[in-house]
Amino acid sequence: MLEKIILSSEDIQRALVRIAHEIVERNKGAHELVFVGMQTRGVPLAKRLAHFIQEVEGITIPVGALDITLYRDDLSSLNLKPIVQRTDIPANITDKRVILVDDVLYTGRSIRAAMDALIDLGRPKSIQLVVLIDRGHRELPIRADYAGKNIPTSRYEEIQVYIKEIDGRDEVAILNRQENRL
Amino acid sequence: MKTTQPRDKPNVIPETFPPPQISIWRHQHILDLDSFTKEEIDLVFEITDAMMEVLGREIKKVPTLRGTTVATVFYEPSTRTRASFELAAKNLSTDVVNLDIPKSSVTKGESFLDTLRTLQALGVDVIVLRHSQSGAPYLAAQHLDISIINGGDGWHAHPTQALLDLYTLRRHFGDLTGLKVVIIGDILHSRVARSNIWGMSIMGCKVVLCAPPTLLPRELDNFIIRCHLSGISKEYKLEAALQEADVIMPLRLQFERQQSRLLPSLREYIQLYQLNSKRLSLAKPNALVLHPGPINEDVEISPEVAHSAQSVIEEQVTNGVAVRMALLYLITRGKR
């Protein structure tokens, strides 16, 4: 399987800093923000974004983790259920601006599940979506408010995001599964 | 040496990363813990942690199992197990049918298996079964295609109760290895004790069974050897058993299953085997008191112990809903 690096550690850092600034700009500050990272790799990304903004704005921003497994739309077709990871939102999200963070935006189905999950937890003033990579192929009317990089892909390709806190390094690679499809 | 957490501190759940793999799960039914591995029990705990978060919400409902149906079929009375399963199922958005046995066609002579087959034909996906005959859920599992959860069969097993007991211990101690658990009383008739012996042995606890000889089944020694269970011992004297105990679990004296002559008198039993404050003080200072319920107050446990700060009896009930949600999540299978 061929793996091509499309984002280096520096690229990821720059993209996150830019997104952090865009978030503050669009929301005119950071006082109503709650960051929610989607399990698994969205969580460290959310923490990093919140950390940048805290340094610039000088206020503490709550960061939570969200697992969408219980809201997936394909559970009844799976024979082996996925593991349910921790959901831990440290603040009441009602009347807050929730910044939802994920690594890759693809069909949009996990974001749909995440929005349902969030709305079960409260009534946020708004939900805004941050993704590191938008790879296209949407199946639902969902778009990212902030994207690190748009990467047009084919369905036979796979985007692999490596995050230092989990994988030991920061990197985004594209894998072609086509030659393995015999 | 293991120490209990101070009681005023919040429970700390050990965070495991990477999480246990779901691919180790092999069960279509939950019949008893003898077929479970430590890894599978850890997996149940991991999912239970997530379900506890749902129970902590204002709206305790997730859409996860929409479209599945659970039937509770209880041939014996029950408050907590049945209500707990019903709530667990509803929290996951399944539909629930409660078969009221005294008002069902069972009174017209419909057989056990035909009753369950009817429910299967009606589209039920999971049957939670309680029966006075040991082994009834195994018979059901052999003859039906849908999942069976044993909600207690005779004297034999009550696996979901054992799992919620183990989960309660995990919330307080983190690691269960080496914990000294004393199970007191009517072990002979107790399916809770039998499932807990399996579960606690698998998780590495040291279990001391303490009861008058008539209530300690004689075949127990053979059973322990035959099944390669480790860490199980017997002790007839309660005061000796309680030394250094981390966990104490008095069992309900099952009057409805008591044959005559097992106990000389109730008063003697109380005098020798009731868990009261004085005896509780022989255990470790932060030892936890569990009871599977329902309680015969002032028989196997004194009221002041049942309602003391060391008692986690109510917490067991709450944890039971989360554990059952996790089990329902794990055993329901794809339909499409």
Short mmCIF file of C-alpha atoms in Angstrom, two decimals:
data_model
loop_
_atom_site.label_atom_id
_atom_site.label_comp_id
_atom_site.label_asym_id
_atom_site.label_seq_id
_atom_site.Cartn_x
_atom_site.Cartn_y
_atom_site.Cartn_z
CA MET A 1 0.00 0.00 0.00
CA LEU A 2 1.42 3.37 -1.01
CA GLU A 3 1.45 6.04 1.66
CA LYS A 4 2.04 9.63 0.64
CA ILE A 5 2.57 12.34 3.25
CA ILE A 6 0.33 15.28 2.49
CA LEU A 7 0.67 17.29 5.71
CA SER A 8 3.81 17.51 7.83
CA SER A 9 3.97 18.34 11.51
CA GLU A 10 4.68 22.02 10.66
CA ASP A 11 1.76 22.13 8.20
CA ILE A 12 -0.59 20.80 10.88
CA GLN A 13 0.68 23.33 13.42
CA ARG A 14 0.20 26.23 10.97
CA ALA A 15 -3.28 25.08 10.02
CA LEU A 16 -4.35 24.83 13.66
CA VAL A 17 -2.98 28.31 14.49
CA ARG A 18 -4.81 29.76 11.52
CA ILE A 19 -8.06 28.02 12.47
CA ALA A 20 -7.69 29.22 16.07
CA HIS A 21 -7.48 32.81 14.83
CA GLU A 22 -10.45 32.33 12.52
CA ILE A 23 -12.53 30.99 15.40
CA VAL A 24 -11.76 33.99 17.62
CA GLU A 25 -12.38 36.37 14.74
CA ARG A 26 -15.72 34.88 13.74
CA ASN A 27 -16.97 34.64 17.34
CA LYS A 28 -15.61 38.06 18.33
CA GLY A 29 -13.61 36.63 21.19
CA ALA A 30 -13.66 33.37 23.09
CA HIS A 31 -15.91 33.95 26.08
CA GLU A 32 -18.83 31.74 25.02
CA LEU A 33 -16.84 28.92 23.45
CA VAL A 34 -16.85 25.26 24.45
CA PHE A 35 -14.55 22.95 22.51
CA VAL A 36 -15.72 19.40 21.90
CA GLY A 37 -13.35 16.91 20.32
CA MET A 38 -14.72 13.80 18.66
CA GLN A 39 -13.19 10.53 19.81
CA THR A 40 -10.49 9.65 19.17
CA ARG A 41 -8.24 12.09 17.26
CA GLY A 42 -10.55 15.07 17.49
CA VAL A 43 -9.93 15.22 21.24
CA PRO A 44 -6.22 16.20 21.19
CA LEU A 45 -6.90 18.55 18.27
CA ALA A 46 -9.61 20.31 20.29
CA LYS A 47 -7.28 20.58 23.26
CA ARG A 48 -4.56 22.17 21.11
CA LEU A 49 -6.94 24.68 19.52
CA ALA A 50 -8.32 25.67 22.91
CA HIS A 51 -4.78 26.00 24.22
CA PHE A 52 -3.77 28.43 21.41
CA ILE A 53 -6.85 30.53 22.00
CA GLN A 54 -6.30 30.57 25.74
CA GLU A 55 -2.79 31.94 25.18
CA VAL A 56 -4.04 34.69 22.89
CA GLU A 57 -7.23 35.62 24.74
CA GLY A 58 -6.11 34.87 28.27
CA ILE A 59 -9.24 33.02 29.36
CA THR A 60 -9.86 29.39 30.20
CA ILE A 61 -11.89 27.47 27.63
CA PRO A 62 -13.67 24.22 28.54
CA VAL A 63 -12.70 21.26 26.35
CA GLY A 64 -14.72 18.05 26.23
CA ALA A 65 -14.64 14.68 24.52
CA LEU A 66 -17.56 13.24 22.59
CA ASP A 67 -18.08 9.66 21.50
CA ILE A 68 -20.76 9.26 18.84
CA THR A 69 -21.07 5.46 18.85
CA LEU A 70 -24.47 5.43 20.57
CA TYR A 71 -25.79 7.76 17.83
CA ARG A 72 -24.43 6.00 14.74
CA ASP A 73 -26.95 5.27 11.99
CA ASP A 74 -25.37 1.95 10.98
CA LEU A 75 -25.45 0.13 14.34
CA SER A 76 -28.31 -2.16 13.38
CA SER A 77 -26.40 -3.39 10.33
CA LEU A 78 -23.20 -4.22 12.23
CA ASN A 79 -22.64 -7.67 13.66
CA LEU A 80 -19.84 -6.55 15.92
CA LYS A 81 -20.56 -3.33 17.74
CA PRO A 82 -17.88 -0.67 18.01
CA ILE A 83 -16.43 0.09 21.41
CA VAL A 84 -18.09 3.03 23.15
CA GLN A 85 -15.50 5.48 24.34
CA ARG A 86 -15.76 8.18 26.94
CA THR A 87 -18.04 11.16 26.54
CA ASP A 88 -17.06 13.89 28.95
CA ILE A 89 -18.26 17.44 28.42
CA PRO A 90 -17.10 19.50 31.40
CA ALA A 91 -19.47 22.43 30.88
CA ASN A 92 -23.17 22.91 30.27
CA ILE A 93 -23.38 23.62 26.55
CA THR A 94 -26.74 25.37 26.67
CA ASP A 95 -26.42 28.88 25.20
CA LYS A 96 -22.75 28.28 24.42
CA ARG A 97 -21.03 28.28 21.03
CA VAL A 98 -19.85 24.72 20.60
CA ILE A 99 -16.75 24.23 18.44
CA LEU A 100 -16.92 20.61 17.30
CA VAL A 101 -13.54 19.21 16.24
CA ASP A 102 -12.80 16.11 14.15
CA ASP A 103 -9.80 14.96 12.17
CA VAL A 104 -11.40 14.06 8.83
CA LEU A 105 -14.70 15.11 7.24
CA TYR A 106 -15.92 12.48 4.76
CA THR A 107 -19.57 11.39 4.38
CA GLY A 108 -20.80 13.72 7.12
CA ARG A 109 -22.56 10.90 8.95
CA SER A 110 -20.44 11.11 12.08
CA ILE A 111 -21.04 14.84 12.25
CA ARG A 112 -24.80 14.21 12.02
CA ALA A 113 -24.46 11.77 14.92
CA ALA A 114 -22.35 14.26 16.87
CA MET A 115 -24.93 17.00 16.44
CA ASP A 116 -27.68 14.70 17.69
CA ALA A 117 -25.53 13.79 20.67
CA LEU A 118 -24.79 17.44 21.48
CA ILE A 119 -28.42 18.44 21.25
CA ASP A 120 -29.28 15.65 23.72
CA LEU A 121 -26.87 17.31 26.14
CA GLY A 122 -28.25 20.83 25.89
CA ARG A 123 -29.28 23.60 23.53
CA PRO A 124 -26.14 25.31 22.25
CA LYS A 125 -26.37 28.80 20.75
CA SER A 126 -24.51 27.43 17.74
CA ILE A 127 -22.43 24.45 16.64
CA GLN A 128 -19.44 25.15 14.42
CA LEU A 129 -17.35 22.45 12.80
CA VAL A 130 -13.56 22.28 12.63
CA VAL A 131 -11.86 19.53 10.62
CA LEU A 132 -8.21 19.05 9.88
CA ILE A 133 -8.93 17.41 6.51
CA ASP A 134 -11.99 17.71 4.29
CA ARG A 135 -11.81 14.87 1.79
CA GLY A 136 -15.17 15.37 0.03
CA HIS A 137 -17.79 12.66 -0.79
CA ARG A 138 -20.52 14.09 1.44
CA GLU A 139 -23.71 12.06 1.81
CA LEU A 140 -25.51 14.61 4.00
CA PRO A 141 -25.92 18.38 3.73
CA ILE A 142 -23.04 19.17 6.09
CA ARG A 143 -19.99 21.40 5.63
CA ALA A 144 -17.05 22.47 7.76
CA ASP A 145 -16.85 26.02 9.11
CA TYR A 146 -13.06 25.74 9.44
CA ALA A 147 -10.91 23.29 7.50
CA GLY A 148 -7.17 22.69 7.74
CA LYS A 149 -6.92 21.44 4.17
CA ASN A 150 -9.29 20.35 1.43
CA ILE A 151 -8.03 17.20 -0.21
CA PRO A 152 -10.05 15.81 -3.10
CA THR A 153 -9.87 12.03 -2.83
CA SER A 154 -11.21 8.94 -4.51
CA ARG A 155 -13.19 6.46 -2.48
CA TYR A 156 -10.39 3.94 -2.85
CA GLU A 157 -8.05 6.23 -1.00
CA GLU A 158 -7.80 6.45 2.73
CA ILE A 159 -6.75 9.44 4.78
CA GLN A 160 -4.64 8.55 7.78
CA VAL A 161 -4.19 11.23 10.41
CA TYR A 162 -1.46 10.71 12.98
CA ILE A 163 -1.59 12.84 16.10
CA LYS A 164 1.33 13.08 18.50
CA GLU A 165 -0.71 12.48 21.67
CA ILE A 166 -2.03 9.19 20.27
CA ASP A 167 0.29 8.03 17.49
CA GLY A 168 3.57 9.58 18.58
CA ARG A 169 3.86 11.89 15.58
CA ASP A 170 1.95 14.62 13.73
CA GLU A 171 1.34 13.73 10.10
CA VAL A 172 -1.40 13.29 7.53
CA ALA A 173 -0.94 10.63 4.87
CA ILE A 174 -3.00 9.44 1.95
CA LEU A 175 -3.16 5.71 1.25
CA ASN A 176 -4.25 4.08 -1.96
CA ARG A 177 -6.04 0.82 -1.34
CA GLN A 178 -6.64 0.14 -5.01
CA GLU A 179 -3.74 -2.25 -5.64
CA ASN A 180 -4.93 -4.35 -2.69
CA ARG A 181 -8.40 -4.79 -4.09
CA LEU A 182 -7.86 -8.08 -5.95
CA MET B 1 -1.39 -3.47 50.44
CA LYS B 2 -4.58 -2.23 48.95
CA THR B 3 -6.34 0.76 50.47
CA THR B 4 -9.83 1.92 49.83
CA GLN B 5 -10.45 5.37 48.51
CA PRO B 6 -11.60 7.95 51.02
CA ARG B 7 -15.35 8.04 50.81
CA ASP B 8 -15.75 11.77 50.18
CA LYS B 9 -13.64 11.68 47.00
CA PRO B 10 -15.35 11.15 43.66
CA ASN B 11 -14.95 7.77 42.05
CA VAL B 12 -11.95 7.59 39.79
CA ILE B 13 -12.32 5.37 36.78
CA PRO B 14 -9.03 4.14 35.41
CA GLU B 15 -8.59 5.42 31.88
CA THR B 16 -7.39 2.76 29.50
CA PHE B 17 -5.86 3.63 26.17
CA PRO B 18 -6.00 2.03 23.73
CA PRO B 19 -9.45 0.80 24.76
CA PRO B 20 -10.01 -2.98 24.88
CA GLN B 21 -10.86 -4.52 21.53
CA ILE B 22 -14.48 -5.36 20.91
CA SER B 23 -13.42 -8.26 18.69
CA ILE B 24 -12.85 -10.42 21.77
CA TRP B 25 -16.60 -10.50 22.46
CA ARG B 26 -18.07 -13.94 21.65
CA HIS B 27 -21.44 -14.05 23.40
CA GLN B 28 -24.87 -14.26 21.89
CA HIS B 29 -26.39 -15.03 25.29
CA ILE B 30 -25.56 -14.07 28.86
CA LEU B 31 -26.10 -17.32 30.74
CA ASP B 32 -23.39 -17.32 33.41
CA LEU B 33 -19.94 -15.90 33.98
CA ASP B 34 -18.23 -19.29 33.70
CA SER B 35 -17.87 -18.69 29.96
CA PHE B 36 -16.36 -15.22 30.42
CA THR B 37 -12.72 -14.20 30.30
CA LYS B 38 -11.19 -11.34 32.27
CA GLU B 39 -10.83 -9.40 29.01
CA GLU B 40 -14.54 -9.76 28.26
CA ILE B 41 -15.51 -8.58 31.73
CA ASP B 42 -13.15 -5.60 31.30
CA LEU B 43 -14.88 -4.88 28.00
CA VAL B 44 -18.30 -4.91 29.72
CA PHE B 45 -16.90 -2.45 32.28
CA GLU B 46 -15.55 -0.16 29.56
CA ILE B 47 -18.94 0.01 27.85
CA THR B 48 -20.63 0.40 31.26
CA ASP B 49 -18.51 3.51 31.91
CA ALA B 50 -19.98 5.05 28.77
CA MET B 51 -23.50 4.07 29.86
CA MET B 52 -22.92 5.68 33.28
CA GLU B 53 -22.35 8.95 31.43
CA VAL B 54 -25.77 8.56 29.77
CA LEU B 55 -27.35 7.90 33.19
CA GLY B 56 -25.79 11.11 34.48
CA ARG B 57 -27.60 13.21 31.90
CA GLU B 58 -30.76 15.17 32.34
CA ILE B 59 -32.34 13.18 29.50
CA LYS B 60 -31.24 9.60 30.05
CA LYS B 61 -31.95 8.27 26.60
CA VAL B 62 -29.88 7.50 23.53
CA PRO B 63 -31.21 6.22 20.19
CA THR B 64 -28.73 3.34 19.95
CA LEU B 65 -30.97 0.26 19.80
CA ARG B 66 -34.03 1.73 18.08
CA GLY B 67 -36.02 -0.99 16.37
CA THR B 68 -35.04 -3.82 18.70
CA THR B 69 -37.41 -5.38 21.20
CA VAL B 70 -36.63 -6.83 24.61
CA ALA B 71 -39.05 -9.07 26.51
CA THR B 72 -38.78 -9.65 30.24
CA VAL B 73 -40.15 -13.06 31.19
CA PHE B 74 -40.08 -13.55 34.94
CA TYR B 75 -41.44 -16.79 36.38
CA GLU B 76 -40.33 -15.60 39.83
CA PRO B 77 -41.01 -12.29 41.55
CA SER B 78 -38.52 -9.47 41.13
CA THR B 79 -38.37 -5.74 41.73
CA ARG B 80 -34.92 -4.53 40.91
CA THR B 81 -33.74 -6.94 38.23
CA ARG B 82 -36.86 -6.54 36.16
CA ALA B 83 -37.20 -2.78 36.60
CA SER B 84 -33.49 -2.40 36.00
CA PHE B 85 -33.64 -4.33 32.72
CA GLU B 86 -36.69 -2.44 31.59
CA LEU B 87 -35.07 0.92 32.28
CA ALA B 88 -31.80 -0.18 30.71
CA ALA B 89 -33.62 -1.23 27.56
CA LYS B 90 -35.68 1.94 27.41
CA ASN B 91 -32.63 4.14 27.93
CA LEU B 92 -31.26 2.60 24.74
CA SER B 93 -34.56 3.22 22.90
CA THR B 94 -35.56 -0.44 22.58
CA ASP B 95 -39.18 -1.44 22.92
CA VAL B 96 -39.99 -3.52 25.98
CA VAL B 97 -42.60 -6.20 26.49
CA ASN B 98 -43.15 -7.37 30.06
CA LEU B 99 -44.80 -10.77 30.09
CA ASP B 100 -46.99 -11.01 33.13
CA ILE B 101 -46.74 -14.75 33.79
CA PRO B 102 -49.79 -15.10 36.11
CA LYS B 103 -51.94 -13.36 33.47
CA SER B 104 -50.36 -15.10 30.45
CA SER B 105 -51.26 -18.29 28.60
CA VAL B 106 -48.87 -20.11 30.92
CA THR B 107 -51.90 -20.46 33.19
CA LYS B 108 -53.67 -22.27 30.31
CA GLY B 109 -50.85 -24.76 30.23
CA GLU B 110 -48.66 -23.31 27.48
CA SER B 111 -45.21 -24.80 27.85
CA PHE B 112 -42.08 -22.90 28.75
CA LEU B 113 -40.52 -23.24 25.30
CA ASP B 114 -43.75 -22.50 23.44
CA THR B 115 -44.13 -19.31 25.44
CA LEU B 116 -40.65 -18.19 24.45
CA ARG B 117 -41.11 -19.32 20.83
CA THR B 118 -44.24 -17.20 20.64
CA LEU B 119 -42.25 -14.17 21.76
CA GLN B 120 -39.59 -14.95 19.16
CA ALA B 121 -42.27 -15.19 16.47
CA LEU B 122 -43.63 -11.84 17.61
CA GLY B 123 -40.29 -10.29 16.74
CA VAL B 124 -38.61 -10.07 20.11
CA ASP B 125 -34.80 -9.84 19.83
CA VAL B 126 -33.74 -10.44 23.42
CA ILE B 127 -35.47 -12.35 26.21
CA VAL B 128 -34.53 -11.63 29.80
CA LEU B 129 -35.53 -14.74 31.67
CA ARG B 130 -35.95 -15.54 35.33
CA HIS B 131 -37.00 -19.03 36.30
CA SER B 132 -37.03 -21.12 39.46
CA GLN B 133 -35.50 -24.07 37.60
CA SER B 134 -31.73 -24.00 37.33
CA GLY B 135 -30.73 -24.30 33.69
CA ALA B 136 -33.97 -22.95 32.19
CA PRO B 137 -32.13 -20.19 30.24
CA TYR B 138 -29.76 -22.82 28.78
CA LEU B 139 -32.73 -24.79 27.48
CA ALA B 140 -34.15 -21.61 25.99
CA ALA B 141 -30.83 -20.73 24.36
CA GLN B 142 -30.65 -24.18 22.76
CA HIS B 143 -34.07 -23.95 21.20
CA LEU B 144 -34.30 -20.30 20.17
CA ASP B 145 -32.36 -18.19 17.71
CA ILE B 146 -32.67 -14.94 19.65
CA SER B 147 -30.52 -13.83 22.58
CA ILE B 148 -31.27 -15.00 26.11
CA ILE B 149 -30.13 -13.13 29.19
CA ASN B 150 -30.29 -15.06 32.43
CA GLY B 151 -32.05 -12.88 34.99
CA GLY B 152 -31.60 -15.58 37.64
CA ASP B 153 -32.22 -19.33 37.36
CA GLY B 154 -32.96 -21.33 40.51
CA TRP B 155 -29.94 -21.69 42.73
CA HIS B 156 -27.63 -21.65 39.75
CA ALA B 157 -26.65 -18.27 38.37
CA HIS B 158 -27.42 -14.55 38.25
CA PRO B 159 -24.69 -13.23 35.98
CA THR B 160 -25.91 -9.64 35.58
CA GLN B 161 -26.02 -9.23 39.36
CA ALA B 162 -22.46 -10.50 39.65
CA LEU B 163 -21.32 -8.13 36.91
CA LEU B 164 -22.90 -5.14 38.63
CA ASP B 165 -21.28 -6.18 41.92
CA LEU B 166 -17.89 -6.42 40.21
CA TYR B 167 -18.46 -3.09 38.47
CA THR B 168 -19.35 -1.46 41.81
CA LEU B 169 -16.08 -2.76 43.25
CA ARG B 170 -14.16 -1.48 40.25
CA ARG B 171 -15.62 2.02 40.73
CA HIS B 172 -14.24 2.05 44.26
CA PHE B 173 -11.02 0.07 44.04
CA GLY B 174 -9.98 0.40 40.38
CA ASP B 175 -8.14 -2.91 40.19
CA LEU B 176 -9.87 -5.94 41.69
CA THR B 177 -6.79 -8.15 41.90
CA GLY B 178 -6.16 -9.36 45.43
CA LEU B 179 -9.27 -7.82 47.01
CA LYS B 180 -10.56 -9.88 49.92
CA VAL B 181 -14.30 -10.43 49.55
CA VAL B 182 -16.33 -12.12 52.27
CA ILE B 183 -19.67 -13.57 51.18
CA ILE B 184 -21.83 -14.39 54.18
CA GLY B 185 -24.89 -16.51 54.74
CA ASP B 186 -27.25 -18.48 52.56
CA ILE B 187 -24.70 -19.60 49.97
CA LEU B 188 -26.50 -22.90 49.45
CA HIS B 189 -29.52 -21.24 47.82
CA SER B 190 -27.73 -18.28 46.32
CA ARG B 191 -27.39 -17.91 42.56
CA VAL B 192 -25.83 -14.51 43.26
CA ALA B 193 -23.05 -16.16 45.25
CA ARG B 194 -22.43 -18.77 42.57
CA SER B 195 -22.09 -16.20 39.78
CA ASN B 196 -19.98 -13.97 41.99
CA ILE B 197 -17.65 -16.87 42.82
CA TRP B 198 -16.99 -17.25 39.11
CA GLY B 199 -16.68 -13.55 38.39
CA MET B 200 -14.52 -12.72 41.39
CA SER B 201 -12.26 -15.66 40.76
CA ILE B 202 -11.80 -14.59 37.13
CA MET B 203 -10.98 -11.04 38.26
CA GLY B 204 -8.41 -12.25 40.79
CA CYS B 205 -10.23 -11.55 44.06
CA LYS B 206 -9.77 -13.66 47.17
CA VAL B 207 -13.23 -14.90 48.13
CA VAL B 208 -14.08 -16.23 51.57
CA LEU B 209 -17.42 -17.99 51.89
CA CYS B 210 -18.74 -17.80 55.41
CA ALA B 211 -21.88 -19.57 56.63
CA PRO B 212 -23.08 -22.28 58.96
CA PRO B 213 -22.07 -25.69 57.53
CA THR B 214 -25.67 -26.44 56.52
CA LEU B 215 -25.74 -23.40 54.24
CA LEU B 216 -22.34 -24.06 52.66
CA PRO B 217 -22.95 -26.59 49.90
CA ARG B 218 -20.87 -29.70 50.40
CA GLU B 219 -20.17 -30.12 46.70
CA LEU B 220 -18.46 -26.75 46.69
CA ASP B 221 -14.98 -28.17 47.27
CA ASN B 222 -15.27 -30.49 44.29
CA PHE B 223 -16.71 -27.69 42.20
CA ILE B 224 -13.81 -25.38 42.99
CA ILE B 225 -11.23 -28.04 42.15
CA ARG B 226 -13.00 -29.26 39.03
CA CYS B 227 -13.41 -25.76 37.61
CA HIS B 228 -9.87 -24.66 38.51
CA LEU B 229 -11.21 -21.72 40.46
CA SER B 230 -8.54 -19.96 42.43
CA GLY B 231 -8.72 -17.86 45.54
CA ILE B 232 -11.89 -19.38 47.03
CA SER B 233 -11.93 -20.53 50.64
CA LYS B 234 -14.44 -21.44 53.36
CA GLU B 235 -14.67 -20.19 56.90
CA TYR B 236 -17.39 -21.07 59.41
CA LYS B 237 -16.59 -18.34 61.92
CA LEU B 238 -17.65 -14.86 60.80
CA GLU B 239 -15.25 -12.97 63.08
CA ALA B 240 -12.30 -14.85 61.58
CA ALA B 241 -13.55 -14.38 58.02
CA LEU B 242 -13.88 -10.60 58.39
CA GLN B 243 -10.23 -9.96 59.27
CA GLU B 244 -8.61 -7.72 56.62
CA ALA B 245 -11.74 -7.82 54.43
CA ASP B 246 -12.04 -5.20 51.67
CA VAL B 247 -15.59 -6.15 50.73
CA ILE B 248 -18.41 -7.77 52.69
CA MET B 249 -21.49 -9.19 51.06
CA PRO B 250 -24.16 -10.61 53.34
CA LEU B 251 -26.74 -12.59 51.39
CA ARG B 252 -30.46 -12.61 51.92
CA LEU B 253 -31.63 -15.57 53.94
CA GLN B 254 -33.97 -17.15 51.40
CA PHE B 255 -36.92 -18.16 53.53
CA GLU B 256 -38.87 -19.20 50.43
CA ARG B 257 -36.21 -21.77 49.58
CA GLN B 258 -35.38 -22.83 53.15
CA GLN B 259 -35.98 -26.47 53.78
CA SER B 260 -36.57 -27.21 57.42
CA ARG B 261 -33.75 -28.15 59.74
CA LEU B 262 -31.03 -26.19 57.95
CA LEU B 263 -30.93 -23.68 60.80
CA PRO B 264 -31.55 -24.55 64.45
CA SER B 265 -33.20 -21.17 64.94
CA LEU B 266 -33.32 -17.80 63.28
CA ARG B 267 -32.18 -16.15 66.48
CA GLU B 268 -29.05 -18.26 66.57
CA TYR B 269 -28.30 -17.41 62.96
CA ILE B 270 -28.63 -13.72 63.73
CA GLN B 271 -26.41 -14.04 66.75
CA LEU B 272 -23.64 -15.79 64.84
CA TYR B 273 -23.87 -14.44 61.32
CA GLN B 274 -25.58 -11.06 61.22
CA LEU B 275 -23.36 -8.27 59.88
CA ASN B 276 -23.64 -5.58 62.54
CA SER B 277 -21.48 -2.54 63.34
CA LYS B 278 -19.33 -4.42 65.82
CA ARG B 279 -18.47 -7.11 63.29
CA LEU B 280 -18.05 -4.57 60.49
CA SER B 281 -15.30 -2.92 62.56
CA LEU B 282 -13.27 -6.13 62.29
CA ALA B 283 -12.82 -5.57 58.55
CA LYS B 284 -10.60 -2.93 56.97
CA PRO B 285 -11.68 0.59 57.99
CA ASN B 286 -13.05 1.48 54.54
CA ALA B 287 -14.43 -1.92 53.67
CA LEU B 288 -17.47 -1.77 51.41
CA VAL B 289 -20.75 -3.46 52.23
CA LEU B 290 -22.68 -4.89 49.29
CA HIS B 291 -26.02 -6.68 49.33
CA PRO B 292 -27.79 -8.06 46.26
CA GLY B 293 -31.18 -7.17 47.73
CA PRO B 294 -33.89 -7.49 48.76
CA ILE B 295 -32.80 -7.12 52.38
CA ASN B 296 -34.25 -8.91 55.38
CA GLU B 297 -33.49 -6.05 57.69
CA ASP B 298 -32.14 -7.14 61.06
CA VAL B 299 -31.64 -10.72 59.85
CA GLU B 300 -28.50 -10.99 57.70
CA ILE B 301 -27.62 -7.31 58.10
CA SER B 302 -28.39 -4.79 60.81
CA PRO B 303 -30.18 -1.60 59.72
CA GLU B 304 -27.34 0.67 60.85
CA VAL B 305 -24.88 -1.23 58.65
CA ALA B 306 -27.26 -1.34 55.68
CA HIS B 307 -27.61 2.43 55.81
CA SER B 308 -24.05 3.25 56.89
CA ALA B 309 -21.52 5.26 54.90
CA GLN B 310 -19.74 2.02 54.02
CA SER B 311 -22.84 0.57 52.39
CA VAL B 312 -23.02 0.83 48.60
CA ILE B 313 -26.31 -1.03 48.29
CA GLU B 314 -28.10 1.81 46.52
CA GLU B 315 -25.13 2.45 44.26
CA GLN B 316 -25.29 -1.20 43.22
CA VAL B 317 -28.83 -0.63 41.97
CA THR B 318 -27.82 2.40 39.88
CA ASN B 319 -24.77 0.64 38.48
CA GLY B 320 -27.01 -2.30 37.59
CA VAL B 321 -28.89 -0.23 35.01
CA ALA B 322 -25.64 0.82 33.32
CA VAL B 323 -24.23 -2.72 33.32
CA ARG B 324 -27.42 -4.05 31.73
CA MET B 325 -27.34 -1.29 29.11
CA ALA B 326 -23.80 -2.38 28.26
CA LEU B 327 -24.84 -6.03 27.98
CA LEU B 328 -27.84 -5.23 25.78
CA TYR B 329 -25.58 -3.13 23.59
CA LEU B 330 -23.04 -5.94 23.29
CA ILE B 331 -25.38 -8.84 22.52
CA THR B 332 -27.83 -7.32 20.06
CA ARG B 333 -26.76 -8.18 16.55
CA GLY B 334 -27.16 -6.75 13.09
CA LYS B 335 -30.47 -7.43 11.34
CA ARG B 336 -30.06 -6.09 7.85
#
